Coordinates of C-alpha atoms and ligand atoms in Angstrom, one line a residue:
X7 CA 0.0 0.0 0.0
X8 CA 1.3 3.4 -0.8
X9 CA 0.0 6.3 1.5
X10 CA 0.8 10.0 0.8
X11 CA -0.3 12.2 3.6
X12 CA -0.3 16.4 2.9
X13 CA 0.0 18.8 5.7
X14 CA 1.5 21.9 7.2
X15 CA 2.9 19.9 9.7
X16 CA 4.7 16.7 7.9
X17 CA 7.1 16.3 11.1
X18 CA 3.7 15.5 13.1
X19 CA 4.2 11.9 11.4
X20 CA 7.6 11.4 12.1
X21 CA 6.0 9.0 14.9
X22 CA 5.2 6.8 11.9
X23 CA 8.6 5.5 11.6
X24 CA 8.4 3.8 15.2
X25 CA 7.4 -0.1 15.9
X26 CA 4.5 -1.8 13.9
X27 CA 4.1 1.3 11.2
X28 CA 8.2 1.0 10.9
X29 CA 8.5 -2.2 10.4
X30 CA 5.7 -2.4 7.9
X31 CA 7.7 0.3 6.3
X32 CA 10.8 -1.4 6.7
X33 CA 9.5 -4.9 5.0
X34 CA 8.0 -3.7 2.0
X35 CA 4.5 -3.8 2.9
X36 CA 3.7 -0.1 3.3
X37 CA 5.2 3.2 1.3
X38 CA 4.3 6.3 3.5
X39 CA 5.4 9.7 2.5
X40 CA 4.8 13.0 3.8
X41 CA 4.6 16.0 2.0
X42 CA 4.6 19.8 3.3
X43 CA 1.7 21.8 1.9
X44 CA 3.9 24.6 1.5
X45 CA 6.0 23.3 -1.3
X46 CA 3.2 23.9 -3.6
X47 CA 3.0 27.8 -2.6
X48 CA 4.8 30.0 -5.1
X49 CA 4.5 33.4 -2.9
X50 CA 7.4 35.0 -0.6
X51 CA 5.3 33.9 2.8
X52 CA 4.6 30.5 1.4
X53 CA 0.5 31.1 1.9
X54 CA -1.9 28.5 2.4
X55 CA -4.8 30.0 3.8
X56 CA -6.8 33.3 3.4
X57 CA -9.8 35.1 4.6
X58 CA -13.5 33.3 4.3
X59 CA -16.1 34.8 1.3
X60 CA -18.9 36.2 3.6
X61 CA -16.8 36.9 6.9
X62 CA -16.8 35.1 9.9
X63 CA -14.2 34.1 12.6
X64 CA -11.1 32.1 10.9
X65 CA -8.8 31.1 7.6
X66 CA -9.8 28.9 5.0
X67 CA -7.6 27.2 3.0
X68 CA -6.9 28.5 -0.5
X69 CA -7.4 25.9 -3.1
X70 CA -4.7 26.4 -5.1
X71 CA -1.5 24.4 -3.3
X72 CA -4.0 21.8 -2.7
X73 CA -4.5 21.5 -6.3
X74 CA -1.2 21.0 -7.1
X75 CA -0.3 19.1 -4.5
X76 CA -3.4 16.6 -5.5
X77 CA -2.1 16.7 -9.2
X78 CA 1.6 15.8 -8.3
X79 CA 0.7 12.9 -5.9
X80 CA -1.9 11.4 -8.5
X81 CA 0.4 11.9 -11.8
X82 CA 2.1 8.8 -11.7
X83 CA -0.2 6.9 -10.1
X84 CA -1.6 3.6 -11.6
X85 CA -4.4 3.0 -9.7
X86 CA -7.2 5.5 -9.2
X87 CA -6.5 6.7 -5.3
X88 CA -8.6 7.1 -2.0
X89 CA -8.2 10.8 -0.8
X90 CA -9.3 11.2 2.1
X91 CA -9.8 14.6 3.9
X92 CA -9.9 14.1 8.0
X93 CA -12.8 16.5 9.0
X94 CA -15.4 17.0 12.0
X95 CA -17.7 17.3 9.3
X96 CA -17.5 13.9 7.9
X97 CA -18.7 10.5 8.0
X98 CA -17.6 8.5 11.0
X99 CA -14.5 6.2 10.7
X100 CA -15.0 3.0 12.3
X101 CA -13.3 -0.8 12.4
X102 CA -15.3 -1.6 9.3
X103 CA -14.4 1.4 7.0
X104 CA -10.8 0.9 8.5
X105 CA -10.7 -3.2 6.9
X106 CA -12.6 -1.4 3.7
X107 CA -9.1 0.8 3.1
X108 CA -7.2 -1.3 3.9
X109 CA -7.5 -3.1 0.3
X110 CA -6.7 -0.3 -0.8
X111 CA -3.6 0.7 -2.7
X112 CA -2.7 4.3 -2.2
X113 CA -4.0 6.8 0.2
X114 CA -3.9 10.2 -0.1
X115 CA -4.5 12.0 3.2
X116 CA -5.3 15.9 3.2
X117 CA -4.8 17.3 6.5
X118 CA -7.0 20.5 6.6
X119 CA -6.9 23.4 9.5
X120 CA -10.7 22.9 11.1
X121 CA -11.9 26.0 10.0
X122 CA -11.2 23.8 6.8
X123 CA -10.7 23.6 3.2
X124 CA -12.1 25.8 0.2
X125 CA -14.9 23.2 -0.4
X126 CA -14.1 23.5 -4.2
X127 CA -11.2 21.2 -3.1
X128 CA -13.1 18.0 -2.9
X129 CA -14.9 18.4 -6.0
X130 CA -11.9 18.9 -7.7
X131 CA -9.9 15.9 -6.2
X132 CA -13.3 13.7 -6.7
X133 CA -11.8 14.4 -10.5
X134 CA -8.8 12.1 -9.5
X135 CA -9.9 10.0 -6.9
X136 CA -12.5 8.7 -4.5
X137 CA -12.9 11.4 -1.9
X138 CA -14.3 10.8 1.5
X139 CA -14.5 13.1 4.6
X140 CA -14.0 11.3 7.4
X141 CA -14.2 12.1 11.4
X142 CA -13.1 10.3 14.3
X143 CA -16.1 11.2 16.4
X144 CA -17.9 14.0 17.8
X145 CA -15.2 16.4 19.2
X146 CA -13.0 18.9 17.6
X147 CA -9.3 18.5 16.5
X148 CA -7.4 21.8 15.2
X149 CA -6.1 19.8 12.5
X150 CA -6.7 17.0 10.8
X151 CA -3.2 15.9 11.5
X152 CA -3.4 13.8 14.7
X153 CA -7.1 12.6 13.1
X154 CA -5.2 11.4 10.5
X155 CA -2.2 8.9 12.6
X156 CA -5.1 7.4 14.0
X157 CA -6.4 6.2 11.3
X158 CA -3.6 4.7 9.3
X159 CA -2.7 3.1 12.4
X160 CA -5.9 1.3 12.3
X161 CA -6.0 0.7 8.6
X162 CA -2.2 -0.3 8.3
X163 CA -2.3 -3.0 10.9
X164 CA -5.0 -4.8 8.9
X165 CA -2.8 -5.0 5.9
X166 CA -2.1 -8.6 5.5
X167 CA 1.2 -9.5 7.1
X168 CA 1.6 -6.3 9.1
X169 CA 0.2 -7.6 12.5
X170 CA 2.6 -10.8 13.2
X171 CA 0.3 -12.7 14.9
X172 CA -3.3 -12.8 12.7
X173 CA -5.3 -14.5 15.4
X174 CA -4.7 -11.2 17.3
X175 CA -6.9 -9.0 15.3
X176 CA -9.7 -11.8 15.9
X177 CA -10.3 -11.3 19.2
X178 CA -10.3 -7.5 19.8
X179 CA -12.9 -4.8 20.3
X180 CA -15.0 -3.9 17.5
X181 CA -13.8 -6.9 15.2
X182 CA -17.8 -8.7 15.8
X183 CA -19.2 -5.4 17.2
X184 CA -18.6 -6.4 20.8
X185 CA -15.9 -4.6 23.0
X186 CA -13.1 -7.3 23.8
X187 CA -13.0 -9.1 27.1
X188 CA -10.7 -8.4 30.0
X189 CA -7.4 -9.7 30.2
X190 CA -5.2 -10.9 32.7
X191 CA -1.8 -12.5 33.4
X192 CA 0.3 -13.9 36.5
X193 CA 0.3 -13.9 39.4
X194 CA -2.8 -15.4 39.9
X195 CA -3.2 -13.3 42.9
X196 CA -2.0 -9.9 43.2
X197 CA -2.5 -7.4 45.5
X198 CA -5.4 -9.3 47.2
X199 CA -7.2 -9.3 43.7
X200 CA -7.5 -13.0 42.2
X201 CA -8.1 -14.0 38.6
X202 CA -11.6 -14.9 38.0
X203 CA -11.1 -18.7 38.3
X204 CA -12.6 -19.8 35.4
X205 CA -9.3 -19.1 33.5
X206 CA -7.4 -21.4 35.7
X207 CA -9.9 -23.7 35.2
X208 CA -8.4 -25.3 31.8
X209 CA -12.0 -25.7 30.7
X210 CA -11.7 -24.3 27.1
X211 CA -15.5 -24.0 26.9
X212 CA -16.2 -22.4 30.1
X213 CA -13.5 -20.3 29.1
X214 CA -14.8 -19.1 25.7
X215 CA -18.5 -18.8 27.4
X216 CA -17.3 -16.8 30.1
X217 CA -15.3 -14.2 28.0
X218 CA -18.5 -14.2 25.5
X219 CA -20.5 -13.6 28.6
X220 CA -18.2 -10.7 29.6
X221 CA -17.8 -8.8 26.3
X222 CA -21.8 -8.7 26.2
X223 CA -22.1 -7.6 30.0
X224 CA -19.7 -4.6 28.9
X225 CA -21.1 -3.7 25.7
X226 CA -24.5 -3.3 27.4
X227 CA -22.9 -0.8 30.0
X228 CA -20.6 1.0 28.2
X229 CA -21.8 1.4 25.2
X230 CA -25.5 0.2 25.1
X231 CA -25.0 1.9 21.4
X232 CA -23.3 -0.8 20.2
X233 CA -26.0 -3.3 21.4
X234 CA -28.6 -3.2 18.2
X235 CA -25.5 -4.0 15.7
X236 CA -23.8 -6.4 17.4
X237 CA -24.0 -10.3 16.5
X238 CA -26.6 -11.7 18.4
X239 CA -25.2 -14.9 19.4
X240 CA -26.7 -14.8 23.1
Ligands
6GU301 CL1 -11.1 13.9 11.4 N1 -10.6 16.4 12.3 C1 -10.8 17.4 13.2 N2 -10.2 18.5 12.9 N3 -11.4 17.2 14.3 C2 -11.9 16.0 14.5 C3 -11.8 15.0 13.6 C4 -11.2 15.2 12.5 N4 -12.5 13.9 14.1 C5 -13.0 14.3 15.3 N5 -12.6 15.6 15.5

């Protein structure tokens, strides 16, 4: 997978080079490059944003450099790209949309100021690409920069071979619409708090019924939400 991420702050994803996304990196499986914004400026002060038609607090971003920068990253390209634009405004990003990209081969990410992007933008990269806006929930980032690690975290790791172990990504919250059970390791007591003894039990069935039991029992009190969508196996 090759992902291409646009910002005015590129060293945000230096992060990227450390553990899993690294080694990914490292092995072939993943080609990540950041790019600044500003390189596709052609004025003295480098401008990216200006004031909003119709007033009102903030800077928009001028279309322009993003133009460019969409053109360059899509020139070579053989396969028609996802661009995605990280914004409040968007469609939510969950585990499923995260296994949708990642079959994908190239990602573009545009990381947008919130007070956002001249909304010409995605019209015109919808003439290279398939654009989505996406959002990681219902707060508000001032970019879309951090928005944006999280979700090629997510996606990446679901590239096949990324994740070392596959059985891992199984078991976890989200994967069947249930948050993931609890965990717990030795010693078997510790600080007067024992593993439930079911685990110790080496009953493989009581086992698997009890952590079913428990990612239900959570679900329904932390995110009731999550309860209608969920696989109804109990
Ligand atoms: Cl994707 N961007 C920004 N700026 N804020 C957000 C977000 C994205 N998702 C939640 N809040």
């Amino acid at each position: 997978m090759r992902i291409d991420i646009v910002s005015i702050f590129p060293s945000y994803f230096d992060g990227l080079t450390l553990s899993l996304l690294g080694r990914a990196q490292d092995s072939g499986l993943l080609q990540l490059r950041t790019h600044d914004l500003r390189d596709w400026t052609h004025d003295r002060h480098r401008t990216v944003d200006d004031t909003p038609y119709g007033g009102g607090a903030g800077m928009v971003m001028k279309p322009e450099p993003w133009a460019q920068a969409l053109d360059a990253l899509t020139a070579n390209a053989e396969q028609h790209p996802t661009i995605i634009f990280p914004s409040p405004a968007g469609e939510v990003f969950t585990q499923e949309k995260a296994r949708e990209l990642a079959s994908t081969q190239h990602l573009i990410f545009g990381c947008g100021r919130y007070e956002g992007i001249d909304e010409r933008v995605f019209d015109y990269a919808s003439s290279l690409g398939s654009v989505r806006l996406m959002s990681l929930g219902d707060y508000v980032l001032n970019g879309g920069e951090v928005a944006s690690m999280a979700m090629i975290e997510a996606i990446v790791r679901l590239i096949p071979g990324v994740v070392g172990n596959p059985d891992s990504l199984v078991e976890e919250s989200h994967e069947d619409g249930l948050l993931e059970y609890p965990s717990y390791t030795k010693p078997s007591t510790w600080r007067d708090r024992p593993v439930p003894e079911v685990l110790l039990s080496g009953n493989h069935a009581a086992i698997a019924a009890w952590r079913r039991e428990q990612q239900w029992e959570r679900t329904r009190t932390r995110r009731p939400d999550l309860i209608d969508g969920a696989a109804s196996d109990q």
